[in-house]
Amino acid sequence: TISAADPRIALSEDIYDWTNWAGSLRYHRFVGDRSRVGIRAAASHHVSFYDYRFQLRPRQAGESPDDVLSALRSTLADAAGTDERNRIAEWTVEATLDHSFSPGYHLDAGGFVGRTVSGFELQNQFVGPFEHDVAAWMAGGYATLDVSLGWELTLQPGVRWTYLHTRQQGYVEPLY
């Protein structure tokens, strides 16, 4: 009941579900005294679902609140509301190299290629059914160099490059 003076009764349903998982396999191998190479495969999957329904109905003379709630429950699934569904799946393969040139100089570099497939669906009383799906490849690489300056101080310049296939554009940014 909205209030004692208001004869309307409201019923709502709010359902939310979120399921995800992620995992990776990694293999490293030493190559000589100063280098280590590695490969990693990773995948993740995320799905979320949100559903909200709401109904409001006045009580008729002589009708009990339980009668109104029973009537509302029988039609709640068809009531106006909001439906939202999201899904994202990602796969990545990465190769790495760690190399020590000397005790004061260490290189860490790698590259990756990955694929993302995602989509969402939205529908409510204000927006008609709307769907968007996208699948995209991404590739990139990085390199950092640890340089020991002495006095327990290390300089670490680095850069990361990422190429987004859907935009046909690469991005370079500092890596810290």
PDB file of C-alpha atoms in Angstrom:
ATOM      1  CA  THR A   1       0.000   0.000   0.000  1.00  0.00           C
ATOM      2  CA  ILE A   2       1.299   3.475  -0.881  1.00  0.00           C
ATOM      3  CA  SER A   3      -0.218   5.078   2.258  1.00  0.00           C
ATOM      4  CA  ALA A   4      -3.180   4.512   4.503  1.00  0.00           C
ATOM      5  CA  ALA A   5      -5.150   7.258   2.715  1.00  0.00           C
ATOM      6  CA  ASP A   6      -4.232   6.018  -0.771  1.00  0.00           C
ATOM      7  CA  PRO A   7      -6.299   3.049  -2.000  1.00  0.00           C
ATOM      8  CA  ARG A   8      -3.649   1.990  -4.564  1.00  0.00           C
ATOM      9  CA  ILE A   9      -1.422  -1.023  -4.110  1.00  0.00           C
ATOM     10  CA  ALA A  10       1.997  -1.329  -5.779  1.00  0.00           C
ATOM     11  CA  LEU A  11       3.907  -4.471  -6.636  1.00  0.00           C
ATOM     12  CA  SER A  12       7.429  -4.580  -8.038  1.00  0.00           C
ATOM     13  CA  GLU A  13       9.978  -7.199  -8.990  1.00  0.00           C
ATOM     14  CA  ASP A  14      13.704  -6.586  -9.218  1.00  0.00           C
ATOM     15  CA  ILE A  15      15.886  -9.408 -10.591  1.00  0.00           C
ATOM     16  CA  TYR A  16      19.639  -9.136 -11.048  1.00  0.00           C
ATOM     17  CA  ASP A  17      22.065 -11.862 -12.030  1.00  0.00           C
ATOM     18  CA  TRP A  18      25.772 -11.548 -12.741  1.00  0.00           C
ATOM     19  CA  THR A  19      27.932 -14.486 -13.793  1.00  0.00           C
ATOM     20  CA  ASN A  20      31.567 -14.316 -14.778  1.00  0.00           C
ATOM     21  CA  TRP A  21      34.738 -16.322 -14.917  1.00  0.00           C
ATOM     22  CA  ALA A  22      38.334 -15.733 -15.912  1.00  0.00           C
ATOM     23  CA  GLY A  23      41.369 -17.932 -16.289  1.00  0.00           C
ATOM     24  CA  SER A  24      44.839 -18.078 -17.751  1.00  0.00           C
ATOM     25  CA  LEU A  25      47.597 -20.545 -18.476  1.00  0.00           C
ATOM     26  CA  ARG A  26      51.191 -19.378 -18.386  1.00  0.00           C
ATOM     27  CA  TYR A  27      54.460 -21.062 -19.340  1.00  0.00           C
ATOM     28  CA  HIS A  28      57.943 -19.636 -18.708  1.00  0.00           C
ATOM     29  CA  ARG A  29      61.293 -21.037 -19.755  1.00  0.00           C
ATOM     30  CA  PHE A  30      64.811 -19.828 -19.101  1.00  0.00           C
ATOM     31  CA  VAL A  31      66.885 -19.341 -22.239  1.00  0.00           C
ATOM     32  CA  GLY A  32      70.500 -19.042 -21.197  1.00  0.00           C
ATOM     33  CA  ASP A  33      71.710 -17.471 -17.971  1.00  0.00           C
ATOM     34  CA  ARG A  34      70.118 -14.065 -18.466  1.00  0.00           C
ATOM     35  CA  SER A  35      66.845 -14.506 -20.368  1.00  0.00           C
ATOM     36  CA  ARG A  36      63.422 -15.925 -19.766  1.00  0.00           C
ATOM     37  CA  VAL A  37      60.655 -16.234 -22.375  1.00  0.00           C
ATOM     38  CA  GLY A  38      57.014 -16.874 -21.676  1.00  0.00           C
ATOM     39  CA  ILE A  39      53.659 -17.382 -23.260  1.00  0.00           C
ATOM     40  CA  ARG A  40      50.258 -16.878 -21.692  1.00  0.00           C
ATOM     41  CA  ALA A  41      46.751 -17.627 -22.913  1.00  0.00           C
ATOM     42  CA  ALA A  42      43.855 -16.020 -21.076  1.00  0.00           C
ATOM     43  CA  ALA A  43      40.102 -15.883 -21.410  1.00  0.00           C
ATOM     44  CA  SER A  44      37.215 -14.312 -19.547  1.00  0.00           C
ATOM     45  CA  HIS A  45      33.461 -14.251 -19.853  1.00  0.00           C
ATOM     46  CA  HIS A  46      30.898 -11.968 -18.218  1.00  0.00           C
ATOM     47  CA  VAL A  47      27.099 -12.029 -18.443  1.00  0.00           C
ATOM     48  CA  SER A  48      24.715  -9.793 -16.530  1.00  0.00           C
ATOM     49  CA  PHE A  49      20.957  -9.649 -16.564  1.00  0.00           C
ATOM     50  CA  TYR A  50      18.691  -7.021 -15.007  1.00  0.00           C
ATOM     51  CA  ASP A  51      14.896  -7.098 -15.052  1.00  0.00           C
ATOM     52  CA  TYR A  52      12.603  -4.668 -13.253  1.00  0.00           C
ATOM     53  CA  ARG A  53       8.810  -4.593 -13.338  1.00  0.00           C
ATOM     54  CA  PHE A  54       6.342  -2.366 -11.537  1.00  0.00           C
ATOM     55  CA  GLN A  55       2.560  -2.264 -11.321  1.00  0.00           C
ATOM     56  CA  LEU A  56       0.164   0.030  -9.482  1.00  0.00           C
ATOM     57  CA  ARG A  57      -3.550  -0.604  -9.131  1.00  0.00           C
ATOM     58  CA  PRO A  58      -6.364   0.973  -7.101  1.00  0.00           C
ATOM     59  CA  ARG A  59      -8.330  -1.157  -4.669  1.00  0.00           C
ATOM     60  CA  GLN A  60     -11.991  -1.523  -5.536  1.00  0.00           C
ATOM     61  CA  ALA A  61     -14.650  -1.233  -2.848  1.00  0.00           C
ATOM     62  CA  GLY A  62     -14.796  -4.462  -0.831  1.00  0.00           C
ATOM     63  CA  GLU A  63     -11.557  -5.796  -2.362  1.00  0.00           C
ATOM     64  CA  SER A  64      -8.887  -6.927   0.076  1.00  0.00           C
ATOM     65  CA  PRO A  65      -5.211  -5.985  -0.368  1.00  0.00           C
ATOM     66  CA  ASP A  66      -4.452  -9.701  -0.850  1.00  0.00           C
ATOM     67  CA  ASP A  67      -6.940  -9.847  -3.746  1.00  0.00           C
ATOM     68  CA  VAL A  68      -5.238  -6.877  -5.430  1.00  0.00           C
ATOM     69  CA  LEU A  69      -1.760  -8.362  -4.875  1.00  0.00           C
ATOM     70  CA  SER A  70      -2.894 -11.688  -6.315  1.00  0.00           C
ATOM     71  CA  ALA A  71      -4.243  -9.937  -9.419  1.00  0.00           C
ATOM     72  CA  LEU A  72      -1.041  -7.891  -9.770  1.00  0.00           C
ATOM     73  CA  ARG A  73       1.157 -11.007  -9.430  1.00  0.00           C
ATOM     74  CA  SER A  74      -0.722 -12.754 -12.236  1.00  0.00           C
ATOM     75  CA  THR A  75       0.075  -9.944 -14.704  1.00  0.00           C
ATOM     76  CA  LEU A  76       3.435  -8.673 -13.406  1.00  0.00           C
ATOM     77  CA  ALA A  77       5.478 -10.558 -16.028  1.00  0.00           C
ATOM     78  CA  ASP A  78       3.686  -8.609 -18.802  1.00  0.00           C
ATOM     79  CA  ALA A  79       3.957  -5.216 -17.075  1.00  0.00           C
ATOM     80  CA  ALA A  80       6.053  -2.378 -18.473  1.00  0.00           C
ATOM     81  CA  GLY A  81       9.548  -2.430 -17.075  1.00  0.00           C
ATOM     82  CA  THR A  82      13.215  -2.505 -17.903  1.00  0.00           C
ATOM     83  CA  ASP A  83      15.192  -5.378 -19.363  1.00  0.00           C
ATOM     84  CA  GLU A  84      18.948  -5.151 -19.736  1.00  0.00           C
ATOM     85  CA  ARG A  85      21.406  -7.848 -20.777  1.00  0.00           C
ATOM     86  CA  ASN A  86      25.179  -7.509 -21.166  1.00  0.00           C
ATOM     87  CA  ARG A  87      27.788 -10.004 -22.272  1.00  0.00           C
ATOM     88  CA  ILE A  88      31.522  -9.770 -22.848  1.00  0.00           C
ATOM     89  CA  ALA A  89      33.965 -12.498 -23.834  1.00  0.00           C
ATOM     90  CA  GLU A  90      37.695 -11.896 -24.236  1.00  0.00           C
ATOM     91  CA  TRP A  91      40.583 -14.084 -25.406  1.00  0.00           C
ATOM     92  CA  THR A  92      44.256 -13.086 -25.359  1.00  0.00           C
ATOM     93  CA  VAL A  93      47.596 -14.675 -26.213  1.00  0.00           C
ATOM     94  CA  GLU A  94      50.713 -12.933 -24.928  1.00  0.00           C
ATOM     95  CA  ALA A  95      54.440 -13.568 -25.395  1.00  0.00           C
ATOM     96  CA  THR A  96      57.073 -12.077 -23.078  1.00  0.00           C
ATOM     97  CA  LEU A  97      60.827 -11.691 -22.815  1.00  0.00           C
ATOM     98  CA  ASP A  98      62.775 -10.815 -19.665  1.00  0.00           C
ATOM     99  CA  HIS A  99      66.463 -10.210 -20.242  1.00  0.00           C
ATOM    100  CA  SER A 100      69.202  -8.987 -17.955  1.00  0.00           C
ATOM    101  CA  PHE A 101      71.981  -7.265 -19.894  1.00  0.00           C
ATOM    102  CA  SER A 102      73.960  -6.787 -16.695  1.00  0.00           C
ATOM    103  CA  PRO A 103      73.181  -6.459 -12.973  1.00  0.00           C
ATOM    104  CA  GLY A 104      72.144  -2.835 -13.572  1.00  0.00           C
ATOM    105  CA  TYR A 105      70.108  -3.179 -16.801  1.00  0.00           C
ATOM    106  CA  HIS A 106      66.990  -5.335 -17.155  1.00  0.00           C
ATOM    107  CA  LEU A 107      64.597  -5.435 -20.138  1.00  0.00           C
ATOM    108  CA  ASP A 108      60.987  -6.570 -19.862  1.00  0.00           C
ATOM    109  CA  ALA A 109      59.113  -6.726 -23.193  1.00  0.00           C
ATOM    110  CA  GLY A 110      56.096  -8.451 -24.625  1.00  0.00           C
ATOM    111  CA  GLY A 111      53.385  -8.490 -27.211  1.00  0.00           C
ATOM    112  CA  PHE A 112      49.815  -9.687 -27.347  1.00  0.00           C
ATOM    113  CA  VAL A 113      46.893 -10.287 -29.642  1.00  0.00           C
ATOM    114  CA  GLY A 114      43.338 -10.496 -28.376  1.00  0.00           C
ATOM    115  CA  ARG A 115      39.712 -10.625 -29.397  1.00  0.00           C
ATOM    116  CA  THR A 116      36.693  -9.187 -27.649  1.00  0.00           C
ATOM    117  CA  VAL A 117      33.096 -10.090 -28.442  1.00  0.00           C
ATOM    118  CA  SER A 118      30.443  -8.130 -26.604  1.00  0.00           C
ATOM    119  CA  GLY A 119      26.895  -6.972 -26.809  1.00  0.00           C
ATOM    120  CA  PHE A 120      24.038  -5.528 -24.893  1.00  0.00           C
ATOM    121  CA  GLU A 121      20.278  -5.380 -25.139  1.00  0.00           C
ATOM    122  CA  LEU A 122      18.077  -2.705 -23.601  1.00  0.00           C
ATOM    123  CA  GLN A 123      14.336  -2.320 -23.530  1.00  0.00           C
ATOM    124  CA  ASN A 124      12.042  -0.262 -21.341  1.00  0.00           C
ATOM    125  CA  GLN A 125       8.904   1.834 -21.570  1.00  0.00           C
ATOM    126  CA  PHE A 126      10.864   4.851 -22.824  1.00  0.00           C
ATOM    127  CA  VAL A 127      13.236   3.132 -25.263  1.00  0.00           C
ATOM    128  CA  GLY A 128      12.122   0.452 -27.670  1.00  0.00           C
ATOM    129  CA  PRO A 129      14.168  -2.708 -28.068  1.00  0.00           C
ATOM    130  CA  PHE A 130      17.771  -1.761 -28.738  1.00  0.00           C
ATOM    131  CA  GLU A 131      20.634  -4.171 -29.401  1.00  0.00           C
ATOM    132  CA  HIS A 132      24.299  -3.635 -30.106  1.00  0.00           C
ATOM    133  CA  ASP A 133      26.899  -6.310 -30.824  1.00  0.00           C
ATOM    134  CA  VAL A 134      30.562  -5.826 -31.595  1.00  0.00           C
ATOM    135  CA  ALA A 135      33.550  -8.083 -32.144  1.00  0.00           C
ATOM    136  CA  ALA A 136      37.032  -6.621 -32.347  1.00  0.00           C
ATOM    137  CA  TRP A 137      40.668  -7.616 -32.594  1.00  0.00           C
ATOM    138  CA  MET A 138      43.339  -5.843 -30.596  1.00  0.00           C
ATOM    139  CA  ALA A 139      47.118  -6.162 -30.687  1.00  0.00           C
ATOM    140  CA  GLY A 140      49.861  -4.461 -28.781  1.00  0.00           C
ATOM    141  CA  GLY A 141      53.229  -4.578 -27.177  1.00  0.00           C
ATOM    142  CA  TYR A 142      55.253  -3.037 -24.383  1.00  0.00           C
ATOM    143  CA  ALA A 143      58.829  -2.571 -23.282  1.00  0.00           C
ATOM    144  CA  THR A 144      60.376  -1.335 -20.053  1.00  0.00           C
ATOM    145  CA  LEU A 145      63.993  -0.991 -19.107  1.00  0.00           C
ATOM    146  CA  ASP A 146      65.119  -1.014 -15.467  1.00  0.00           C
ATOM    147  CA  VAL A 147      68.333   0.954 -15.078  1.00  0.00           C
ATOM    148  CA  SER A 148      70.018   0.881 -11.687  1.00  0.00           C
ATOM    149  CA  LEU A 149      71.378   4.323 -10.824  1.00  0.00           C
ATOM    150  CA  GLY A 150      72.987   3.206  -7.559  1.00  0.00           C
ATOM    151  CA  TRP A 151      71.966   4.395  -4.076  1.00  0.00           C
ATOM    152  CA  GLU A 152      69.061   1.872  -4.270  1.00  0.00           C
ATOM    153  CA  LEU A 153      67.459   4.015  -6.980  1.00  0.00           C
ATOM    154  CA  THR A 154      66.108   2.622 -10.276  1.00  0.00           C
ATOM    155  CA  LEU A 155      65.008   4.448 -13.414  1.00  0.00           C
ATOM    156  CA  GLN A 156      62.273   2.637 -15.361  1.00  0.00           C
ATOM    157  CA  PRO A 157      61.357   4.163 -18.736  1.00  0.00           C
ATOM    158  CA  GLY A 158      58.655   2.265 -20.613  1.00  0.00           C
ATOM    159  CA  VAL A 159      56.178   2.500 -23.444  1.00  0.00           C
ATOM    160  CA  ARG A 160      53.031   0.606 -24.435  1.00  0.00           C
ATOM    161  CA  TRP A 161      51.541   0.464 -27.927  1.00  0.00           C
ATOM    162  CA  THR A 162      48.007  -0.784 -28.595  1.00  0.00           C
ATOM    163  CA  TYR A 163      46.321  -1.162 -31.973  1.00  0.00           C
ATOM    164  CA  LEU A 164      42.513  -1.252 -32.121  1.00  0.00           C
ATOM    165  CA  HIS A 165      41.323  -2.869 -35.337  1.00  0.00           C
ATOM    166  CA  THR A 166      37.802  -1.397 -35.163  1.00  0.00           C
ATOM    167  CA  ARG A 167      39.234   2.143 -35.125  1.00  0.00           C
ATOM    168  CA  GLN A 168      42.127   1.351 -37.480  1.00  0.00           C
ATOM    169  CA  GLN A 169      44.311   3.270 -35.069  1.00  0.00           C
ATOM    170  CA  GLY A 170      47.272   2.660 -32.779  1.00  0.00           C
ATOM    171  CA  TYR A 171      47.882   4.312 -29.417  1.00  0.00           C
ATOM    172  CA  VAL A 172      51.222   4.889 -27.737  1.00  0.00           C
ATOM    173  CA  GLU A 173      51.386   5.732 -24.045  1.00  0.00           C
ATOM    174  CA  PRO A 174      53.954   5.749 -21.260  1.00  0.00           C
ATOM    175  CA  LEU A 175      54.149   2.612 -19.169  1.00  0.00           C
ATOM    176  CA  TYR A 176      54.873   2.890 -15.480  1.00  0.00           C
TER     177      TYR A 176
END
